[in-house]
Coordinates of C-alpha atoms in Angstrom, one line a residue:
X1 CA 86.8 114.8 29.9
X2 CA 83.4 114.6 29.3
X3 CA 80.5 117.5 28.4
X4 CA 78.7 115.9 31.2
X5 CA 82.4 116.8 33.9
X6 CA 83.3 119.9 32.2
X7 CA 79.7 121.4 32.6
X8 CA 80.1 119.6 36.5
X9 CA 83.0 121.7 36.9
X10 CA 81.3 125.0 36.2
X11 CA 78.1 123.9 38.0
X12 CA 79.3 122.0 41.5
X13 CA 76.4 119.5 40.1
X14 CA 78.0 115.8 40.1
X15 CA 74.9 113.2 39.9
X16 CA 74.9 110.4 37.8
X17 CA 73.3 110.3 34.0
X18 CA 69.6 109.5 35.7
X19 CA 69.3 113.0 37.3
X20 CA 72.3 114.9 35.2
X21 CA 69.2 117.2 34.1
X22 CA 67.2 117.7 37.1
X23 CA 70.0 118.9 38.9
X24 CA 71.2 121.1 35.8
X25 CA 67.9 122.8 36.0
X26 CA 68.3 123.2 40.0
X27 CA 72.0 125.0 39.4
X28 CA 70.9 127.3 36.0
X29 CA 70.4 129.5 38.7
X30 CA 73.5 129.5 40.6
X31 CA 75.5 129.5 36.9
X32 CA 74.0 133.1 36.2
X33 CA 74.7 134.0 39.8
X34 CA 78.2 133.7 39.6
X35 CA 78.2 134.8 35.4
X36 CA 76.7 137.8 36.9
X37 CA 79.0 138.1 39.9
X38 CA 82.7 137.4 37.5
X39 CA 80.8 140.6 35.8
X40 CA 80.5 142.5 39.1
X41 CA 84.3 141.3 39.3
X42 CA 85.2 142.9 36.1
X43 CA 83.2 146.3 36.9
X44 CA 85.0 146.3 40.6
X45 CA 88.3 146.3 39.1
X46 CA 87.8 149.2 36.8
X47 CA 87.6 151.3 39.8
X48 CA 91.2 150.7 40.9
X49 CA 92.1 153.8 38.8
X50 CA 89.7 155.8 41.2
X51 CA 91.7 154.7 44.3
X52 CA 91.9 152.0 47.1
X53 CA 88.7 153.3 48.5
X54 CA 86.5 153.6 45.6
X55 CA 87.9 149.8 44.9
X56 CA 87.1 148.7 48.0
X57 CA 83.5 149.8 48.2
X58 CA 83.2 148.1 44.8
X59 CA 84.2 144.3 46.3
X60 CA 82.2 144.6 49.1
X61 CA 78.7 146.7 47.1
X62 CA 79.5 143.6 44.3
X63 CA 80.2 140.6 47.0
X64 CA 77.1 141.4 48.8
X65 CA 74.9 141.6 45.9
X66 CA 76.3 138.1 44.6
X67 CA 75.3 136.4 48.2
X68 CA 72.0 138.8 48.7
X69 CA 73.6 139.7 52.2
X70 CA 71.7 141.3 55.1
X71 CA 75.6 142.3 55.7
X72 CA 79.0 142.2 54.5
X73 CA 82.1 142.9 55.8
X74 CA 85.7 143.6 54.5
X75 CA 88.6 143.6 56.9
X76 CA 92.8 144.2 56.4
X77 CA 93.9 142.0 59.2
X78 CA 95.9 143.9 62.0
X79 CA 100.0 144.3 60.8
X80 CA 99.3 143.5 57.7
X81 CA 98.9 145.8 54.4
X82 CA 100.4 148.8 56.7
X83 CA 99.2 151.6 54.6
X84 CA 96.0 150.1 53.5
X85 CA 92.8 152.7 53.9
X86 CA 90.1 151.9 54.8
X87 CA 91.2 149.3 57.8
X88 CA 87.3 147.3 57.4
X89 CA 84.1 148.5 56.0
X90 CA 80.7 147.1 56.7
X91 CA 77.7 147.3 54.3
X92 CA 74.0 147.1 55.7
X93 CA 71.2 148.3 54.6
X94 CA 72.7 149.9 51.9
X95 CA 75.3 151.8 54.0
X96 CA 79.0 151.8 54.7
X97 CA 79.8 151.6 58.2
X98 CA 83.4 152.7 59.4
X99 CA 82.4 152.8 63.2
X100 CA 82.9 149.5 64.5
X101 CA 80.8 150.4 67.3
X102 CA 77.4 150.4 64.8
X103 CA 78.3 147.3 63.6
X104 CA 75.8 144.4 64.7
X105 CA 77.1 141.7 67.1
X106 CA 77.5 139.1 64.9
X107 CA 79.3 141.1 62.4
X108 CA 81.4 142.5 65.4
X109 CA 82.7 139.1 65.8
X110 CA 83.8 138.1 62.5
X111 CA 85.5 141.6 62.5
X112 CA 87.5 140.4 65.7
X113 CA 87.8 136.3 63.1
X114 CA 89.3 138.9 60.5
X115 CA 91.5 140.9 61.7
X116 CA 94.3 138.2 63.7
X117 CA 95.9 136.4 61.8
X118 CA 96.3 133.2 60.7
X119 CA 92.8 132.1 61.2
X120 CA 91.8 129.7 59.5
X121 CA 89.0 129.4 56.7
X122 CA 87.2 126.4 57.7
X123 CA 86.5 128.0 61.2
X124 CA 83.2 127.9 62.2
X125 CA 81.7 131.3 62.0
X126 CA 79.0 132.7 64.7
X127 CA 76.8 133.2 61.8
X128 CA 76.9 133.4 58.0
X129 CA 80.2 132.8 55.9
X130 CA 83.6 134.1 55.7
X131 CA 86.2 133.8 53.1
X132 CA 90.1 135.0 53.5
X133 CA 91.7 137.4 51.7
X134 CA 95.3 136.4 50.9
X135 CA 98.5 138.3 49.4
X136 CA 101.4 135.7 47.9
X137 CA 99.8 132.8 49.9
X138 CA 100.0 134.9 52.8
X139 CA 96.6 135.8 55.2
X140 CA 96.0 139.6 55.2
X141 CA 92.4 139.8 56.2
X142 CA 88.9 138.8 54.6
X143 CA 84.9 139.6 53.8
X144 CA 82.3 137.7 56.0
X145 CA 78.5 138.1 55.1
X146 CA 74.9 136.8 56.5
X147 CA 73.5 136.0 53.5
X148 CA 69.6 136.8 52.8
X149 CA 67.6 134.0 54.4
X150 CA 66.8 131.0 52.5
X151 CA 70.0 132.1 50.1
X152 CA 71.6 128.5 49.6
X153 CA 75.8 129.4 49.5
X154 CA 77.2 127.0 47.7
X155 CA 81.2 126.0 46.8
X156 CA 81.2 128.6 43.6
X157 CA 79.4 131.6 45.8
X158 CA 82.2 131.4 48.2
X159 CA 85.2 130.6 45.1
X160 CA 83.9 134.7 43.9
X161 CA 83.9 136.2 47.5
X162 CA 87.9 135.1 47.9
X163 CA 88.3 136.1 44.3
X164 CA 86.5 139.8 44.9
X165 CA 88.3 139.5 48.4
X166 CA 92.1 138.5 46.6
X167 CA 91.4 140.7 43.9
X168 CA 90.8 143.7 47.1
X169 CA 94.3 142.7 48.4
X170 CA 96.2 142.9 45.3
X171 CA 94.9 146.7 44.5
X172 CA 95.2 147.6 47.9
X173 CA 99.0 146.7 48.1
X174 CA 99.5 148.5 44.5
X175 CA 98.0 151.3 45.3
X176 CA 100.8 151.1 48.2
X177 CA 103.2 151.2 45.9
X178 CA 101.8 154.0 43.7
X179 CA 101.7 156.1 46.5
X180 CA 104.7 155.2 47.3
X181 CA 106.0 156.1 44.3
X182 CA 104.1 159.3 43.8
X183 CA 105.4 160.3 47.3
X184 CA 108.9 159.3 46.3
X185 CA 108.4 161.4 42.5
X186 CA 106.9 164.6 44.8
X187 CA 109.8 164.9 47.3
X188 CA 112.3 164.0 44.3
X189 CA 110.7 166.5 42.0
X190 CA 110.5 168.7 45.7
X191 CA 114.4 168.5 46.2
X192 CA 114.8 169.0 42.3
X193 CA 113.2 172.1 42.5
X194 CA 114.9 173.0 45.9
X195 CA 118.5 172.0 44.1
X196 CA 117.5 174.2 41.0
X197 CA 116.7 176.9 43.2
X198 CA 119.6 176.8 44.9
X199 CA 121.8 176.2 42.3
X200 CA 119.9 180.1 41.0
X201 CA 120.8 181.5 44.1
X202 CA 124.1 180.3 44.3
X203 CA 124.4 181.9 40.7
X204 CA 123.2 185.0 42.0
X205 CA 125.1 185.4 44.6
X206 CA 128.0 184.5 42.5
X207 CA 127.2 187.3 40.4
X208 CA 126.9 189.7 43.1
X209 CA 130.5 188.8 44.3
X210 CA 131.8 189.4 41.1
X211 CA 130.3 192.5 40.9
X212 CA 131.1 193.2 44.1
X213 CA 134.9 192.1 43.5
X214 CA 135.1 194.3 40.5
X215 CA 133.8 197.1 42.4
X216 CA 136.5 196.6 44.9
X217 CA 139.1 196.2 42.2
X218 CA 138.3 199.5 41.3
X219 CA 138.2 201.3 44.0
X220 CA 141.4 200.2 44.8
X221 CA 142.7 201.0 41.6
X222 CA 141.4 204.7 41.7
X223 CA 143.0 204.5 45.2
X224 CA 146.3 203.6 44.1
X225 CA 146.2 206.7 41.6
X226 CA 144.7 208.8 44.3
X227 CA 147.5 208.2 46.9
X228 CA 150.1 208.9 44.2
X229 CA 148.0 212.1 43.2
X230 CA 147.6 213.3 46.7
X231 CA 151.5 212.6 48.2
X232 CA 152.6 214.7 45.2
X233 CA 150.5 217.2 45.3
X234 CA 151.4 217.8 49.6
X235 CA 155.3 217.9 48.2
X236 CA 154.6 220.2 45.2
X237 CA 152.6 221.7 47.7
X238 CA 155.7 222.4 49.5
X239 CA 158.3 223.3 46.8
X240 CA 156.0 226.1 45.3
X241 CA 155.6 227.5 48.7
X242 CA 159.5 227.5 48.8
X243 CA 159.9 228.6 45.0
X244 CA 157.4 231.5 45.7
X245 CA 158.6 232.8 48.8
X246 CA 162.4 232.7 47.1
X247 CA 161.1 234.7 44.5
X248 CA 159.3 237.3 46.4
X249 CA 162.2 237.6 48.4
X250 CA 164.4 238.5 45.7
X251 CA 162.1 240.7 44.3
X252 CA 161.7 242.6 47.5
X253 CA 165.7 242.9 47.5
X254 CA 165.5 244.2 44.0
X255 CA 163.1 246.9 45.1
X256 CA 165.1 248.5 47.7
X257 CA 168.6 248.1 45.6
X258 CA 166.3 250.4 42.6
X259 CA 165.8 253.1 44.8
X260 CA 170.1 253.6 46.4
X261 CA 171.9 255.7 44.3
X262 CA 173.7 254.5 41.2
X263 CA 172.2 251.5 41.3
X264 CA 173.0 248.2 39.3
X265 CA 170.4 247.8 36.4
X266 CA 172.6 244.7 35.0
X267 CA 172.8 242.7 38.2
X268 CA 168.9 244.1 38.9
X269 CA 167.8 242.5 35.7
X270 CA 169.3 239.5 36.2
X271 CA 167.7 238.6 40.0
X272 CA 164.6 239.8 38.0
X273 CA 165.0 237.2 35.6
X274 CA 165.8 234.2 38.6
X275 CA 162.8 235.6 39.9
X276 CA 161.0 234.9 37.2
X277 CA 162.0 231.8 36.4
X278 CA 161.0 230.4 40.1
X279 CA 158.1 232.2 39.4
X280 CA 157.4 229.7 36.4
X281 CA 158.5 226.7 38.6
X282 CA 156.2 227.0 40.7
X283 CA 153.7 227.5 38.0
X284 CA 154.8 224.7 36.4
X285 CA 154.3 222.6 40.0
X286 CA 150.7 224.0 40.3
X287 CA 149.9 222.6 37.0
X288 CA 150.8 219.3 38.1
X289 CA 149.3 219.4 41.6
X290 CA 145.8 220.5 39.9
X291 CA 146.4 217.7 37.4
X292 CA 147.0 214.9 40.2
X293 CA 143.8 216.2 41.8
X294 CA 141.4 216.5 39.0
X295 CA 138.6 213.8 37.9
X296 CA 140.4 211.2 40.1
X297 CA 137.1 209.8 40.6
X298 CA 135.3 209.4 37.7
X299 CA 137.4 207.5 35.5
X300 CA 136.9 204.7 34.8
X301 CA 139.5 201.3 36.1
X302 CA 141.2 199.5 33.7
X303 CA 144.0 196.8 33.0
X304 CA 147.3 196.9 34.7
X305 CA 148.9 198.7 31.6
X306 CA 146.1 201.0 31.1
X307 CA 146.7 201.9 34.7
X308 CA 150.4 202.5 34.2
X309 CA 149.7 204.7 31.4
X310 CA 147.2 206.9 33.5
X311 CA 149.8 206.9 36.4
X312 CA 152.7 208.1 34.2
X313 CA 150.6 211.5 33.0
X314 CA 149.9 212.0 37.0
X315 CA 153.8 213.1 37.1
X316 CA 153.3 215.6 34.5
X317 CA 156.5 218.4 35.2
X318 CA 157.6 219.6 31.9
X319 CA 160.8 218.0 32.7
X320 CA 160.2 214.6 33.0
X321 CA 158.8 212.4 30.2
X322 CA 157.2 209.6 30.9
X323 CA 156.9 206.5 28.6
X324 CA 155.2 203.1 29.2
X325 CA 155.8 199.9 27.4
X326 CA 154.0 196.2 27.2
X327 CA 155.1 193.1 26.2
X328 CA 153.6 189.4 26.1
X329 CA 150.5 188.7 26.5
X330 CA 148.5 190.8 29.4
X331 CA 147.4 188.1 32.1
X332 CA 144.6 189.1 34.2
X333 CA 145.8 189.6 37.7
X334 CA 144.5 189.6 41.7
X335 CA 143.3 193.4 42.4
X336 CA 145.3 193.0 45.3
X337 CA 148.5 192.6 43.4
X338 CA 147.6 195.5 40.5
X339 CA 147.3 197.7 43.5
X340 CA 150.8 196.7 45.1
X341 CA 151.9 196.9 41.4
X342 CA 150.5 200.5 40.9
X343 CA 151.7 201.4 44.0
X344 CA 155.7 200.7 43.7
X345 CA 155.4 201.8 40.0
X346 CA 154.2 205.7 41.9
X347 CA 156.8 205.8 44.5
X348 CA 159.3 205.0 41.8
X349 CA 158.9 208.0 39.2
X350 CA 157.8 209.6 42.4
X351 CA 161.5 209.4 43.7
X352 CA 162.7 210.1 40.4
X353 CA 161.2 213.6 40.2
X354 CA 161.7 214.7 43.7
X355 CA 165.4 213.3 44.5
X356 CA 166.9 213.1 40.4
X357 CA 167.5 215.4 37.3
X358 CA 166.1 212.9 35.0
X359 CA 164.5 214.3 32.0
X360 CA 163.3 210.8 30.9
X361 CA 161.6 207.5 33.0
X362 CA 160.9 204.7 30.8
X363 CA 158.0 201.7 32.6
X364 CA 158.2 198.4 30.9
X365 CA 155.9 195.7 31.4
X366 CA 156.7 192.1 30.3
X367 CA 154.6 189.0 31.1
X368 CA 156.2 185.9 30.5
X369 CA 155.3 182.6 30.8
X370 CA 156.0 181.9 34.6
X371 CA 156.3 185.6 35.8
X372 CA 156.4 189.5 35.3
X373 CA 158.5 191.9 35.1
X374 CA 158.3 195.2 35.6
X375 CA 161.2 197.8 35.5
X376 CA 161.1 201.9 36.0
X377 CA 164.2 203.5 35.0
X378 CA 165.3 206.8 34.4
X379 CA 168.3 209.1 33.2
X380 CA 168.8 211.1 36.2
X381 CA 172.0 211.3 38.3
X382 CA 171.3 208.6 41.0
X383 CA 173.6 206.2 42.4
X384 CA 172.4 202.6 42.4
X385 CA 175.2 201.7 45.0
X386 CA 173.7 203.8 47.1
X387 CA 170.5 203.7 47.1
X388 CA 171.3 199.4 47.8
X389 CA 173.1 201.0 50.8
X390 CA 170.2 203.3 52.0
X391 CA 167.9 199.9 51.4
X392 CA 169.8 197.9 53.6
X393 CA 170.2 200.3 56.6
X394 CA 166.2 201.0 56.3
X395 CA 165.5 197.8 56.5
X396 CA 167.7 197.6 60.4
X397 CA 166.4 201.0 61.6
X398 CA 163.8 203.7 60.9
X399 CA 166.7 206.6 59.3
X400 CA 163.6 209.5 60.6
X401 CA 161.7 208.5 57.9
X402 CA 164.1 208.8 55.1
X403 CA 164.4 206.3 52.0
X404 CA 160.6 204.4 53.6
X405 CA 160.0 204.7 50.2
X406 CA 162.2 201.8 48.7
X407 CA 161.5 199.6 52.6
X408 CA 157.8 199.8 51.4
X409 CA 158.6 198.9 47.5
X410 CA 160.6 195.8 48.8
X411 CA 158.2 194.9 51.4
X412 CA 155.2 195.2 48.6
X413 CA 157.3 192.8 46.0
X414 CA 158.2 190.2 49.0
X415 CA 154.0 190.2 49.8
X416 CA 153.9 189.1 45.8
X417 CA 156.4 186.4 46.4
X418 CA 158.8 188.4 43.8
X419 CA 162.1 190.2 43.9
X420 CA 163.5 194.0 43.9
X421 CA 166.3 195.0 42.2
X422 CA 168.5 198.2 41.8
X423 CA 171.0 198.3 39.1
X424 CA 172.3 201.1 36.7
X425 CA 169.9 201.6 33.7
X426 CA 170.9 201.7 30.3
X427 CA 170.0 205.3 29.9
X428 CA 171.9 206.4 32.6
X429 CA 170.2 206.6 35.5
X430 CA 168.6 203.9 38.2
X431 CA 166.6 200.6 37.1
X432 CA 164.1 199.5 39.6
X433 CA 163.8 196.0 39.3
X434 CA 160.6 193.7 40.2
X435 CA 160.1 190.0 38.9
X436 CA 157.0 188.0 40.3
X437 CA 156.7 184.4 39.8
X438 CA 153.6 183.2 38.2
X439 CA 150.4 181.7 39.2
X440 CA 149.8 184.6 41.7
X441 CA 148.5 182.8 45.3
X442 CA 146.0 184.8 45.8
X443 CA 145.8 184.5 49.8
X444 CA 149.2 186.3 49.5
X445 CA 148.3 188.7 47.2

């Protein structure tokens, strides 16, 4: 191609060799029209970073200083670039104009040209000129202007207006997606926020459950030792009251046998001395009674051997020793079933003081791999066989009361999914038992 075709192409001018510089001079101007207007181009674009808006003004402040319009007007066709802002725009007189009803008739009727779609661009306008704006080949509005009178539009004038008006589109629909996607980010980074929140919350109530669990747990524990504490002290309670009255009774014979005549100093001395070894009994029994009652609220829960030990000093006569033993290794456990646990462990050594001789109770503890096992015995004079018998017949009636004790230990280890046994210990005595299967359900515990 020719010097002479290529500067054509840039110009519009196509005359022969004859005029090739006449008509170069005619179209210098029109050259630095649109060299200024691809720099109007340039410094519209920069202002995408400021917003659709600021964009937009740009286009239509650049395409109407290009064409030296009396007006010019952008327009988003109707349906098309849904979330574009603003919808038109009209500059005149060196104003924007959003109110179509200010806008001059003409101008109102390439408005009406602009925003259905398709139209097409070779339509003849009212008045002045009007260029599409289009999106991937696809019609989404345009600008129309009334150029200055005596302003001679040529092919190039209207080539920048479509590329100001394309150039419009393609920020518009970007900024679209920015928003979009900064909505998107803000309700993402909102449920985030609201999920991490939660998630806080949810760890903070967690944390109060567990605090509030561990409370429970030990309340129930102290309750367990309580209720042991307190049913012993009502039947001590009731064998000092007999011990003491026995005693004052047979001191009250020994004072009227002192003063008959030739009285027996011997037998005196001895109902003295029965007297005064009831006297210690009971002594003994009060001990106990103010021991089961004492600081029962301020100390502090523990494991389920810890809690053993502490229930084996509650049963504290002279003549009954007490000794826990553990074995395996402790598994934590439900509080529910440390209570139950606490609570057969008391009515057994409680049994074996009130209803035995035993001078010795031995606890042992062992946790195995699928279970525990936990066994009270004692040396005392009770009869295994019959204490099965008295087992059986309180489970089929009531017996006023009588042997509850064991119904309730049974009914306990059943709750735990375990087993009770009664057998003859290997100190001499009776050997309670319990085996419960491992993992605990914890509904049932």
């Amino acid at each position: 191609m020719t010097a002479e075709n290529y500067l054509g192409a840039l110009t519009g001018v196509r005359s022969g060799k004859r005029s090739f510089y006449p008509e170069y001079v005619r179209t210098a101007e029109r050259l630095e029209r649109a060299v200024g207007a691809l720099d109007r181009i340039s410094r519209a674009l920069v202002r995408t970073g400021e917003g659709p808006r600021a964009l937009v003004e740009a286009v239509v402040r650049a395409a109407a200083e290009h064409v030296q319009a009396d007006w010019l007007l952008f327009a988003v066709a109707d349906g098309a670039l849904r979330a574009a802002r603003p919808r038109f725009l009209l500059l005149t007189g060196g104003d924007l104009v959003e109110d179509e009803r200010q806008f001059p008739p003409d101008a109102l009727a390439h408005l009406r040209v602009l925003r259905s779609r398709p139209w097409e661009a070779g339509d003849p306008a009212e008045s002045g000129v009007r260029v599409p704006m289009t999106l991937d080949c696809e019609p989404v509005g345009g600008i129309a202007a009334r150029p200055a009178p005596g302003m001679d539009i040529a092919d190039t004038d209207l080539a920048v207006l479509r590329v100001l008006a394309n150039q419009a589109a393609v920020a518009l629909h970007n900024s679209y997606l920015v928003h979009a996607t900064m909505q998107l980010r803000g309700r993402t980074e909102a449920l985030s926020e609201a999920a991490e929140q939660q998630a806080r919350d949810l760890a903070a109530r967690n944390a109060e459950l567990q605090e509030t669990q561990r409370r429970l747990i030990e309340v129930m524990q102290r309750q367990a030792l309580d209720d042991e504490r307190h049913r012993i002290a009502r039947e001590l309670h009731d064998s000092v009251t007999q011990d003491v009255l026995s005693a004052g009774m047979m001191i009250e014979i020994c004072r009227a046998e002192m003063t008959e005549p030739g009285a027996d100093l011997d037998a005196l001395r001895d109902k003295l001395t029965g007297a005064k070894d009831l006297t210690r009994h009971a002594v003994e029994r009060l001990r106990a009674a103010i021991y089961a009652l004492h600081h029962s609220e301020s100390e502090p829960s523990g494991s389920l051997p810890v809690l053993l030990e502490r229930l084996s000093t509650v049963h504290l006569p002279t003549d009954l020793t007490v000794s826990v033993s553990v074995h395996g290794d402790p598994v934590p456990l439900p509080g529910e079933a440390e209570h139950s646990l606490l609570r057969i462990t008391g009515e057994a050594l409680f049994n074996t003081v009130m209803h035995t001789n035993a001078a010795r109770a031995r606890i042992r503890l062992d946790y195995r791999a699928d279970s525990i096992r936990l066994s009270i015995a004692d040396d005392g004079d009770g009869d295994p066989a019959q204490l099965r018998r008295m087992l059986r017949l309180s489970s089929a009636t009531d017996l006023a009361g009588a042997h509850r004790g064991l119904a309730n230990m049974r009914a306990r280890t059943e709750e735990l999914g375990g087993t009770l046994s009664i057998r003859r210990s290997r100190i001499g005595g009776i050997l309670l038992l319990l085996e419960i299967p491992l993992p605990l359900d914890t509904e049932a515990a």
